[in-house]
Coordinates of N, CA and C in Angstrom, one line a residue:
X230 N -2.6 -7.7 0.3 CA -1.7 -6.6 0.0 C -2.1 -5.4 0.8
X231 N -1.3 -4.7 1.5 CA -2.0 -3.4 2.1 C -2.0 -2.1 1.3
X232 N -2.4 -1.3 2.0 CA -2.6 -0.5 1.1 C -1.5 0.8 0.7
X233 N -0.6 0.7 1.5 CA 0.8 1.3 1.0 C 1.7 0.7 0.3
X234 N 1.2 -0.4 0.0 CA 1.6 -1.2 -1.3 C 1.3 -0.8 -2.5
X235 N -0.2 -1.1 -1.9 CA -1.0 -0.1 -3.5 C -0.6 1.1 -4.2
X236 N -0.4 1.8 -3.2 CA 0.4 3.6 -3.7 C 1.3 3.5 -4.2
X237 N 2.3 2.6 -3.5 CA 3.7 2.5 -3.7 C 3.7 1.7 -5.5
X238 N 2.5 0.8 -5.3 CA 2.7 0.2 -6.9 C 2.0 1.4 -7.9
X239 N 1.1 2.1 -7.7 CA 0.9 3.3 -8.5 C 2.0 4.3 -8.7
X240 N 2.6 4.3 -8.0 CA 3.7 6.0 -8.2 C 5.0 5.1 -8.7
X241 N 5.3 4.0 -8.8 CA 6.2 2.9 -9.2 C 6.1 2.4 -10.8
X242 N 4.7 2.5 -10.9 CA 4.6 2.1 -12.2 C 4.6 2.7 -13.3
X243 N 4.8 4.0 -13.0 CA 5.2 5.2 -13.8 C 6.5 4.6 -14.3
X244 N 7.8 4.6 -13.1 CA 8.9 4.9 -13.3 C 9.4 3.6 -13.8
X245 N 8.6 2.6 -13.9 CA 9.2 1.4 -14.2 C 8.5 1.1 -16.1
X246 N 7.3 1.0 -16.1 CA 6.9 1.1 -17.1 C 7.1 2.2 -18.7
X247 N 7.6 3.3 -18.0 CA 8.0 4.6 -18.9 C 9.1 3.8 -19.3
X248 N 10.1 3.6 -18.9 CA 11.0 3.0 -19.8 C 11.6 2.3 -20.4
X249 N 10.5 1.1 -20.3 CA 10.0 0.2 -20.5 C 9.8 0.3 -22.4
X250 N 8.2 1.6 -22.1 CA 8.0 2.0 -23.6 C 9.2 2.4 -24.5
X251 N 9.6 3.7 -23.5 CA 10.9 4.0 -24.6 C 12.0 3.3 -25.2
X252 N 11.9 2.6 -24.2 CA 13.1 1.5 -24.8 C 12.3 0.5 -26.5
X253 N 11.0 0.2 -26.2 CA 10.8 -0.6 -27.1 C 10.7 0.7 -28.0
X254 N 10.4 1.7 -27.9 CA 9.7 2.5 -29.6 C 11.4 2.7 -29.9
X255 N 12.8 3.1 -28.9 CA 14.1 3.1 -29.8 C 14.5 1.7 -30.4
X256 N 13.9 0.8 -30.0 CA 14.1 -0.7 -31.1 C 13.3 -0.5 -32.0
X257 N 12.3 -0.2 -32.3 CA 11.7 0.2 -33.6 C 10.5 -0.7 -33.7
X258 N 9.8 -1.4 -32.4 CA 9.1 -2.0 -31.8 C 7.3 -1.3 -31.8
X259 N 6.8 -1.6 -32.9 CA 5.4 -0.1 -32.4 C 4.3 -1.0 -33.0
X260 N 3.4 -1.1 -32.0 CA 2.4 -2.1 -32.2 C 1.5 -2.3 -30.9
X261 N 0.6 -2.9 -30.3 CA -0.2 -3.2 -29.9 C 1.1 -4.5 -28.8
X262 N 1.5 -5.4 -29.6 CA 2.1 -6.3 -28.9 C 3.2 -6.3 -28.2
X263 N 4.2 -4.9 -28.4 CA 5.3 -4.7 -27.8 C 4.9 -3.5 -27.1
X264 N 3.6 -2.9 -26.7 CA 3.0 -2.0 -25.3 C 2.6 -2.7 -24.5
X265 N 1.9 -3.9 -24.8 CA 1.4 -4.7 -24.0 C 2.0 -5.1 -23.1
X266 N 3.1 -6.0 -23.9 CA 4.5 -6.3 -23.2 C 5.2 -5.8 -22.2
X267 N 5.3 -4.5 -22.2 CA 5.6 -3.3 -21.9 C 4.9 -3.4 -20.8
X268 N 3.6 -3.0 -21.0 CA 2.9 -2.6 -19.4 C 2.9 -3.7 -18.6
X269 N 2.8 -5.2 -19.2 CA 2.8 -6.4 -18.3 C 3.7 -6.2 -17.4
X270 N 5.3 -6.3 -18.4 CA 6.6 -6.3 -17.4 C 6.4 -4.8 -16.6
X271 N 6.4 -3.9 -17.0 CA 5.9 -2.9 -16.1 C 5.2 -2.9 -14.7
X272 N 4.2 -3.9 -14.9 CA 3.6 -4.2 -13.8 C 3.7 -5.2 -13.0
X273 N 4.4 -6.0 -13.8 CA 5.3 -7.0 -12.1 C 6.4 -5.9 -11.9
X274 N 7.1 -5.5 -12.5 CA 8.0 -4.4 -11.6 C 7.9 -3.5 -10.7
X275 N 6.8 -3.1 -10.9 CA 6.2 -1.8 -10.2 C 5.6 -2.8 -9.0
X276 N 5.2 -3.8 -9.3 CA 4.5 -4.6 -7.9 C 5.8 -4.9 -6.9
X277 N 7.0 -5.6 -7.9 CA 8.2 -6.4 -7.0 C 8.7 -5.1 -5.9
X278 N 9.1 -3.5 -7.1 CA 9.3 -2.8 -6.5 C 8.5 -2.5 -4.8
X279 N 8.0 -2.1 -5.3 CA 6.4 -1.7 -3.9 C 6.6 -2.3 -2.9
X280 N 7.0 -3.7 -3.4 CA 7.0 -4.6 -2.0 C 7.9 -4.2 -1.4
X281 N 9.2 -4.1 -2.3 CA 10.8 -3.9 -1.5 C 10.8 -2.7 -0.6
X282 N 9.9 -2.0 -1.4 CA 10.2 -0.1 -0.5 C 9.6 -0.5 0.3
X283 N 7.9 -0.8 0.6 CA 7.5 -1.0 1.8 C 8.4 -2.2 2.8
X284 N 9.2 -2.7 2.1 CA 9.4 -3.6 3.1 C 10.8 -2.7 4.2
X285 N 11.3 -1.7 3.2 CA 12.5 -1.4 3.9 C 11.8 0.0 4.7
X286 N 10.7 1.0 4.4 CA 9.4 2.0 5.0 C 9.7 1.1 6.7
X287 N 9.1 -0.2 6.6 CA 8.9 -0.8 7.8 C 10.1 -1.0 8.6
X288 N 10.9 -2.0 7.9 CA 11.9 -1.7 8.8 C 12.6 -0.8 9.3
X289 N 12.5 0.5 9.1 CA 13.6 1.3 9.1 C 11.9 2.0 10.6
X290 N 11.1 2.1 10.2 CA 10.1 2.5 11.0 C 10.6 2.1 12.7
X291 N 10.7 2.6 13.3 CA 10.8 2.5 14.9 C 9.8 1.6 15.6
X292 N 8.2 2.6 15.2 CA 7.7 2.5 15.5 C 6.2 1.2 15.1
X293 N 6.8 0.7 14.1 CA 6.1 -0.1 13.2 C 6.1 -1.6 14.2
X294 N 4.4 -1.8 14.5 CA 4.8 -3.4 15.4 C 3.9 -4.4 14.0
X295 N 4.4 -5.7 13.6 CA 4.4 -6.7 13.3 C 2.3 -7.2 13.3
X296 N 2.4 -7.2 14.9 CA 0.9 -7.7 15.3 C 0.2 -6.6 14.7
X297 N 0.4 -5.7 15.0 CA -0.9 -4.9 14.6 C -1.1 -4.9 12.9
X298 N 0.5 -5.1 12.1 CA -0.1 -4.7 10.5 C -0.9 -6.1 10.3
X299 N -0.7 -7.1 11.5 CA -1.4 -8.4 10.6 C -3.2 -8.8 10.5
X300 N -3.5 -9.4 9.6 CA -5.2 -8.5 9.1 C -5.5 -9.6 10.4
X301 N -6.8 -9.2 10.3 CA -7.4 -9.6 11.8 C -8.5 -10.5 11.2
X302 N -9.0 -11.8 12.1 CA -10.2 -12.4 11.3 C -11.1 -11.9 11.7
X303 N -12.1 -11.9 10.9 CA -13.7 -11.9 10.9 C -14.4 -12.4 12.1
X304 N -14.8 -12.0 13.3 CA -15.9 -12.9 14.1 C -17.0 -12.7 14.3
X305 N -18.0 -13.4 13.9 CA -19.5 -13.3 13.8 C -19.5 -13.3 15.6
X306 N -20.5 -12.6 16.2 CA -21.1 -12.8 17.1 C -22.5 -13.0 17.2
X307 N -22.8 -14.2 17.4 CA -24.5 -14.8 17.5 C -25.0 -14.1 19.1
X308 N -26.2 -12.9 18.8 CA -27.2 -12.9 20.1 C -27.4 -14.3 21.2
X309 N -27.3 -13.8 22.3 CA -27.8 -14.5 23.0 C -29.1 -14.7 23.2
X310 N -30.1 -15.7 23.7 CA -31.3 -16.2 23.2 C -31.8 -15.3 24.7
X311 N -31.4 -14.6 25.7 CA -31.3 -14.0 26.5 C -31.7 -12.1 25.7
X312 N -31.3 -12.1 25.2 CA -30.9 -10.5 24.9 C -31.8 -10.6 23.5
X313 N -33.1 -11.6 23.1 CA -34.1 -10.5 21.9 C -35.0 -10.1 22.8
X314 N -35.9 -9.6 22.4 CA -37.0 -9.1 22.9 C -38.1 -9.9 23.1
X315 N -38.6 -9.8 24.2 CA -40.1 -10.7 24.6 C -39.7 -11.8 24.9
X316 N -38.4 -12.2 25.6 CA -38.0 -13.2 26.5 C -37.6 -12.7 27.8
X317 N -38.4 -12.2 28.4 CA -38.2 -11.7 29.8 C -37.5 -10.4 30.0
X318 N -37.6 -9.7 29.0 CA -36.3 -8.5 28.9 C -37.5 -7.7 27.7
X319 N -38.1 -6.1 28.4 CA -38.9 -5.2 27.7 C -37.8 -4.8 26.5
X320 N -38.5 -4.5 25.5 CA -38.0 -4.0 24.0 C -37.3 -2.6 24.3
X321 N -35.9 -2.5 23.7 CA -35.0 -1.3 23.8 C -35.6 -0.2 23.1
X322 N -35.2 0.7 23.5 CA -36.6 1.9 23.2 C -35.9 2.6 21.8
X323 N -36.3 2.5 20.9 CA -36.3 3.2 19.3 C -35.9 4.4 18.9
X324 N -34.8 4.8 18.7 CA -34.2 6.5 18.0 C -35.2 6.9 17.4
X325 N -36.2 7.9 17.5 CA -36.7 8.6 16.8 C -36.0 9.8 16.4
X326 N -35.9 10.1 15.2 CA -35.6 11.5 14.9 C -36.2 12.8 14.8
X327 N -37.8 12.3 15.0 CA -38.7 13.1 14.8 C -38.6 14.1 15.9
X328 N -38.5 13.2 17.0 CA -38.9 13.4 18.5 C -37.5 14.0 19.3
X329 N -36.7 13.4 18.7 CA -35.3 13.4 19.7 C -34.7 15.1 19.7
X330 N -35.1 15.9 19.1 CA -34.3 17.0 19.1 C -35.6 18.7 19.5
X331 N -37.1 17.8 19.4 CA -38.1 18.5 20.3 C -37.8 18.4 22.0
X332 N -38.4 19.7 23.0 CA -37.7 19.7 23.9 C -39.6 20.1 24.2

């Protein structure tokens, strides 16, 4: 889920869940089990919503490309057995903080 989904499902779930409640307290509905209700269906709505606005945000975007919103994998890069220290190559010299800003 990105994260303009997320916003879009927070500021959504106001407008979907509000009257949601009202509707059940004018049926005469007042309990624990018909809020609940309420915020569940509330919150697939506010999710379904989110999706739709962000989906139409993008399309209508110009400048919005496809490859870039898509997540990127993970790639470990393992050292080369070349590049530790004390294989033919002197140790990379250490940030000191103490030192670095005496002149």
């Amino acid at each position: 889920m990105n994260p303009l989904t997320l916003v879009l499902a927070m500021l959504t779930a106001t407008v979907v869940t509000g009257p949601m409640l009202v509707a059940a307290f004018l049926l005469g509905l007042y309990g624990w089990p018909p809020i609940l209700l309420a915020f569940g269906l509330g919150g697939f709505g506010a999710w379904a919503l989110a999706r739709r606005i962000e989906e139409e945000i993008k399309r209508q975007d110009p400048a919005w490309d496809e490859r870039r919103d898509r997540p990127r994998q993970l790639v470990l890069v393992r050292p080369r057995i070349d590049d530790h220290p004390g294989r033919g190559r002197p140790e990379p010299q250490r940030f000191d903080p103490s030192r670095h800003w005496r002149h």
